[in-house]
CSV table of C-alpha atoms and ligand atoms in Angstrom, one decimal:
chain,number,residue,atom,x,y,z
A,1,MET,CA,99.5,92.2,91.8
A,2,LEU,CA,98.1,92.5,95.4
A,3,ILE,CA,100.3,94.3,98.2
A,4,ILE,CA,99.6,94.7,101.6
A,5,MET,CA,101.4,97.6,103.7
A,6,LEU,CA,101.7,97.1,107.3
A,7,GLY,CA,103.3,99.7,109.7
A,8,ALA,CA,102.3,102.2,112.5
A,9,PRO,CA,100.8,105.6,111.5
A,10,GLY,CA,103.8,107.6,110.1
A,11,ALA,CA,105.9,104.3,109.1
A,12,GLY,CA,105.7,105.7,105.4
A,13,LYS,CA,102.8,103.3,103.9
A,14,GLY,CA,101.5,106.2,101.9
A,15,THR,CA,104.9,107.3,100.6
A,16,ILE,CA,106.0,103.9,99.5
A,17,ALA,CA,102.5,102.8,98.1
A,18,ARG,CA,102.8,105.8,95.9
A,19,MET,CA,106.0,104.7,94.5
A,20,LEU,CA,104.8,101.2,93.8
A,21,VAL,CA,101.8,102.8,92.1
A,22,GLU,CA,103.9,104.5,89.9
A,23,LYS,CA,106.3,101.7,89.2
A,24,PHE,CA,103.8,98.9,88.7
A,25,GLY,CA,101.0,100.7,87.4
A,26,ILE,CA,98.2,99.6,90.1
A,27,VAL,CA,95.8,101.5,92.2
A,28,GLN,CA,96.5,102.5,96.1
A,29,ILE,CA,93.7,101.9,98.2
A,30,SER,CA,94.1,104.0,101.3
A,31,THR,CA,91.1,103.7,103.8
A,32,GLY,CA,92.5,106.8,105.4
A,33,ASP,CA,92.4,108.9,102.2
A,34,MET,CA,88.9,107.3,101.3
A,35,LEU,CA,87.4,108.2,104.9
A,36,ARG,CA,88.8,111.8,104.8
A,37,GLN,CA,87.1,112.2,101.2
A,38,ALA,CA,83.8,110.8,102.6
A,39,VAL,CA,84.1,113.2,105.8
A,40,ASN,CA,84.7,116.1,103.4
A,41,GLU,CA,81.8,115.1,101.2
A,42,GLY,CA,79.6,114.9,104.0
A,43,THR,CA,78.5,111.2,103.0
A,44,PRO,CA,76.7,109.0,105.5
A,45,VAL,CA,80.0,106.8,105.9
A,46,GLY,CA,81.8,110.2,106.4
A,47,LYS,CA,79.5,110.9,109.0
A,48,LYS,CA,79.7,107.8,110.9
A,49,ALA,CA,83.5,107.8,110.6
A,50,LEU,CA,84.3,111.6,111.8
A,51,GLU,CA,84.3,111.1,115.4
A,52,PHE,CA,86.4,108.2,115.5
A,53,MET,CA,88.9,109.6,113.1
A,54,ASN,CA,89.2,112.8,115.0
A,55,SER,CA,89.9,111.3,118.2
A,56,GLY,CA,92.4,108.8,116.9
A,57,LYS,CA,90.2,105.7,117.2
A,58,LEU,CA,89.5,102.9,114.6
A,59,VAL,CA,86.3,103.4,112.4
A,60,PRO,CA,84.2,100.3,112.8
A,61,ASP,CA,85.1,97.1,111.0
A,62,ASP,CA,81.6,96.8,109.0
A,63,VAL,CA,82.0,100.4,107.9
A,64,ILE,CA,85.4,99.8,106.5
A,65,MET,CA,84.7,96.1,104.8
A,66,ALA,CA,81.8,97.9,103.2
A,67,ILE,CA,83.9,100.5,101.5
A,68,ILE,CA,86.6,98.1,100.6
A,69,GLU,CA,84.5,95.6,99.0
A,70,GLU,CA,82.8,98.3,96.9
A,71,ARG,CA,86.4,99.9,95.9
A,72,ILE,CA,87.9,96.6,94.8
A,73,ALA,CA,85.2,95.7,92.6
A,74,GLN,CA,85.8,98.9,90.4
A,75,PRO,CA,87.6,98.5,87.0
A,76,ASP,CA,90.6,100.3,87.8
A,77,CYS,CA,91.4,97.6,90.3
A,78,ALA,CA,91.6,95.0,87.7
A,79,GLN,CA,95.4,95.4,87.4
A,80,GLY,CA,96.0,94.9,90.9
A,81,PHE,CA,96.2,97.3,94.1
A,82,ILE,CA,98.0,98.0,97.4
A,83,PHE,CA,96.2,98.3,100.6
A,84,ASP,CA,97.6,101.3,102.7
A,85,GLY,CA,96.4,101.4,106.0
A,86,PHE,CA,94.1,98.2,105.6
A,87,PRO,CA,93.4,95.8,107.4
A,88,ARG,CA,94.0,97.3,110.8
A,89,THR,CA,92.5,94.6,112.9
A,90,ILE,CA,92.2,90.8,113.0
A,91,PRO,CA,88.5,90.8,112.2
A,92,GLN,CA,89.5,93.0,108.9
A,93,ALA,CA,92.2,90.7,108.2
A,94,HIS,CA,89.7,87.7,108.5
A,95,ALA,CA,87.1,89.4,106.3
A,96,LEU,CA,89.7,90.3,103.8
A,97,GLU,CA,91.0,86.5,103.6
A,98,SER,CA,87.3,85.7,102.6
A,99,LEU,CA,86.8,88.4,100.2
A,100,LEU,CA,90.0,87.4,98.4
A,101,THR,CA,89.0,83.6,98.5
A,102,LYS,CA,85.6,84.4,96.8
A,103,LYS,CA,87.3,86.3,94.2
A,104,ASN,CA,90.0,83.8,93.6
A,105,MET,CA,92.7,86.5,94.4
A,106,THR,CA,96.1,85.9,96.3
A,107,VAL,CA,98.3,88.4,97.9
A,108,ASP,CA,101.9,88.8,96.3
A,109,ALA,CA,103.6,90.9,99.2
A,110,ILE,CA,102.7,91.8,102.9
A,111,VAL,CA,105.3,94.5,103.7
A,112,ASN,CA,105.9,95.2,107.4
A,113,LEU,CA,107.5,98.9,107.7
A,114,GLU,CA,109.2,98.6,111.1
A,115,VAL,CA,110.3,102.2,112.3
A,116,PRO,CA,111.0,103.0,115.8
A,117,GLU,CA,108.2,105.1,117.9
A,118,GLU,CA,110.4,108.0,118.1
A,119,VAL,CA,110.9,108.4,114.3
A,120,VAL,CA,107.1,108.0,113.9
A,121,LEU,CA,106.2,110.4,116.5
A,122,LYS,CA,108.4,113.1,115.0
A,123,ARG,CA,107.2,112.3,111.6
A,124,LEU,CA,103.8,112.7,112.4
A,125,THR,CA,103.8,116.2,114.3
A,126,SER,CA,105.7,117.5,111.4
A,127,ARG,CA,103.4,116.4,108.6
A,128,ARG,CA,101.4,118.8,106.7
A,129,THR,CA,98.8,117.6,104.1
A,130,CYS,CA,97.2,119.2,101.2
A,131,SER,CA,93.7,120.7,102.0
A,132,ASN,CA,92.4,119.8,98.6
A,133,PRO,CA,90.3,116.5,99.1
A,134,HIS,CA,91.4,115.5,95.6
A,135,CYS,CA,95.1,116.0,95.9
A,136,GLN,CA,95.9,115.3,99.6
A,137,ALA,CA,99.7,115.4,99.1
A,138,ILE,CA,102.0,114.9,102.1
A,139,TYR,CA,104.9,116.9,103.1
A,140,ASN,CA,107.2,117.1,106.1
A,141,ILE,CA,108.2,120.3,107.4
A,142,TYR,CA,111.9,119.2,108.2
A,143,THR,CA,112.5,116.6,105.3
A,144,MET,CA,110.2,117.2,102.5
A,145,PRO,CA,109.0,120.7,103.0
A,146,PRO,CA,107.0,122.5,100.2
A,147,LYS,CA,108.7,125.0,97.8
A,148,LYS,CA,106.5,127.6,99.1
A,149,GLU,CA,105.8,127.6,103.1
A,150,GLY,CA,102.2,126.5,103.7
A,151,ILE,CA,101.3,126.1,99.9
A,152,CYS,CA,101.1,122.5,98.1
A,153,ASP,CA,103.4,122.2,95.2
A,154,LYS,CA,101.3,119.9,93.0
A,155,CYS,CA,97.8,122.2,93.1
A,156,GLY,CA,98.7,125.3,95.1
A,157,SER,CA,95.9,124.7,97.8
A,158,SER,CA,97.0,125.4,101.4
A,159,LEU,CA,98.5,122.9,103.6
A,160,ILE,CA,97.1,121.7,106.9
A,161,GLN,CA,97.9,119.9,110.1
A,162,ARG,CA,95.1,117.3,110.4
A,163,ASP,CA,92.9,117.2,113.3
A,164,ASP,CA,94.2,113.6,114.1
A,165,GLU,CA,97.9,114.8,114.1
A,166,THR,CA,97.6,116.8,117.0
A,167,GLU,CA,99.8,115.3,120.0
A,168,GLU,CA,96.8,114.2,121.8
A,169,ALA,CA,95.1,112.4,118.9
A,170,ILE,CA,99.0,110.8,117.7
A,171,LYS,CA,99.2,109.4,121.3
A,172,VAL,CA,95.6,107.7,121.1
A,173,ARG,CA,96.5,106.5,117.2
A,174,LEU,CA,99.7,105.0,118.5
A,175,ASP,CA,98.1,103.1,121.5
A,176,THR,CA,95.3,102.0,118.9
A,177,TYR,CA,98.0,100.5,116.8
A,178,TYR,CA,99.7,98.4,119.5
A,179,GLU,CA,96.5,97.2,120.6
A,180,LYS,CA,94.5,96.7,117.4
A,181,THR,CA,97.0,96.4,114.4
A,182,GLN,CA,100.3,95.2,116.0
A,183,PRO,CA,98.7,91.8,116.2
A,184,LEU,CA,98.3,91.4,112.7
A,185,ILE,CA,102.1,91.0,112.5
A,186,ASP,CA,101.6,87.8,114.3
A,187,TYR,CA,98.7,86.9,111.9
A,188,TYR,CA,100.8,87.4,109.1
A,189,CYS,CA,104.3,86.6,109.8
A,190,LYS,CA,104.0,83.1,108.8
A,191,HIS,CA,102.3,83.7,105.5
A,192,LYS,CA,104.9,83.2,102.6
A,193,ALA,CA,104.3,86.7,101.1
A,194,TYR,CA,105.4,88.5,104.6
A,195,PHE,CA,108.4,90.2,104.9
A,196,ALA,CA,109.8,93.2,107.2
A,197,VAL,CA,111.9,96.5,106.0
A,198,SER,CA,113.5,98.5,108.6
A,199,SER,CA,115.3,101.1,106.4
A,200,LEU,CA,114.3,104.9,107.1
A,201,ASP,CA,115.2,105.9,103.6
A,202,ALA,CA,112.0,105.6,101.3
A,203,HIS,CA,114.2,104.8,98.3
A,204,GLU,CA,115.9,101.9,100.0
A,205,THR,CA,112.6,100.7,101.2
A,206,PHE,CA,110.9,100.8,97.6
A,207,ASP,CA,114.0,99.1,96.1
A,208,ALA,CA,113.7,96.1,98.9
A,209,ILE,CA,110.3,95.6,98.0
A,210,VAL,CA,110.7,95.7,94.3
A,211,GLN,CA,113.5,93.3,94.5
A,212,ARG,CA,111.6,91.0,96.7
A,213,LEU,CA,108.4,91.0,94.3
A,214,GLN,CA,110.7,90.5,91.1
A,215,LYS,CA,112.4,87.4,92.7
B,301,LIG,P1,95.4,106.9,108.3
B,301,LIG,O1,95.5,108.0,107.3
B,301,LIG,O2,95.7,105.5,107.4
B,301,LIG,O3,96.1,107.1,109.3
B,301,LIG,O4,94.1,106.8,108.7
B,301,LIG,C1,93.3,108.0,109.4
B,301,LIG,C2,92.2,107.4,110.3
B,301,LIG,O5,91.3,106.6,109.6
B,301,LIG,C3,92.5,106.4,111.5
B,301,LIG,O6,93.1,106.9,112.5
B,301,LIG,C4,91.0,105.7,111.6
B,301,LIG,O7,90.4,106.6,112.5
B,301,LIG,C5,90.7,105.6,110.0
B,301,LIG,N1,91.0,104.5,109.4
B,301,LIG,C6,92.0,104.3,108.6
B,301,LIG,N2,91.7,103.0,107.9
B,301,LIG,C7,91.3,102.4,108.8
B,301,LIG,C8,90.8,101.0,109.0
B,301,LIG,N3,91.6,99.8,108.0
B,301,LIG,N4,90.3,100.5,110.0
B,301,LIG,C9,89.7,101.5,110.8
B,301,LIG,N5,89.7,102.7,110.8
B,301,LIG,C10,90.7,103.2,109.8
């Protein structure tokens, strides 16, 4: 099974992807999480990505395609995967198409999460992330607070506000989304696997996707 999650930063791609991972036993491939891990480990990819990420800009396409190609070749991807935050540009979508053709793979669902900008803004500024690079659990101080303030329920590490979740960086990320990523909707909307979900409720969104996949 192969799923692509589209939507603005803060639309809920990661949350829904994790629910689908549990349901279908497939792997979540979040380029954002992979890049943050590379930054924490100080790898060459991390060093290249850091400045782009902190300012809310996109990491160059060739860097992204290299990590994607390596990731999907790993054995745990054999049952399928969900792309969360990838592709994010038209050139990435073209490169993905060539890669999938080469591997004889087809896409089962391209899900566009439609969430109004004011909701996305509120979600991003109230988001807290686990500082443990191996956990990276996400909380929201209003809607999904941890049991103990500032502490991750899952691993006990401290929660942080990411550098790219300051108001200034969020504005750049949203502008980047409208300029570079939103054109992907036009690119994919005629694809038979494409559909949009506009519920703000994660469970409703999840059910809609599962229903569509099981059709
Ligand atoms: P995310 O957590 O998915 O919002 O990603 C955080 C940051 O990582 C983004 O603001 C970009 O700087 C970078 N990033 C993640 N995925 C991609 C991608 N597919 N293409 C380019 N940059 C990316």
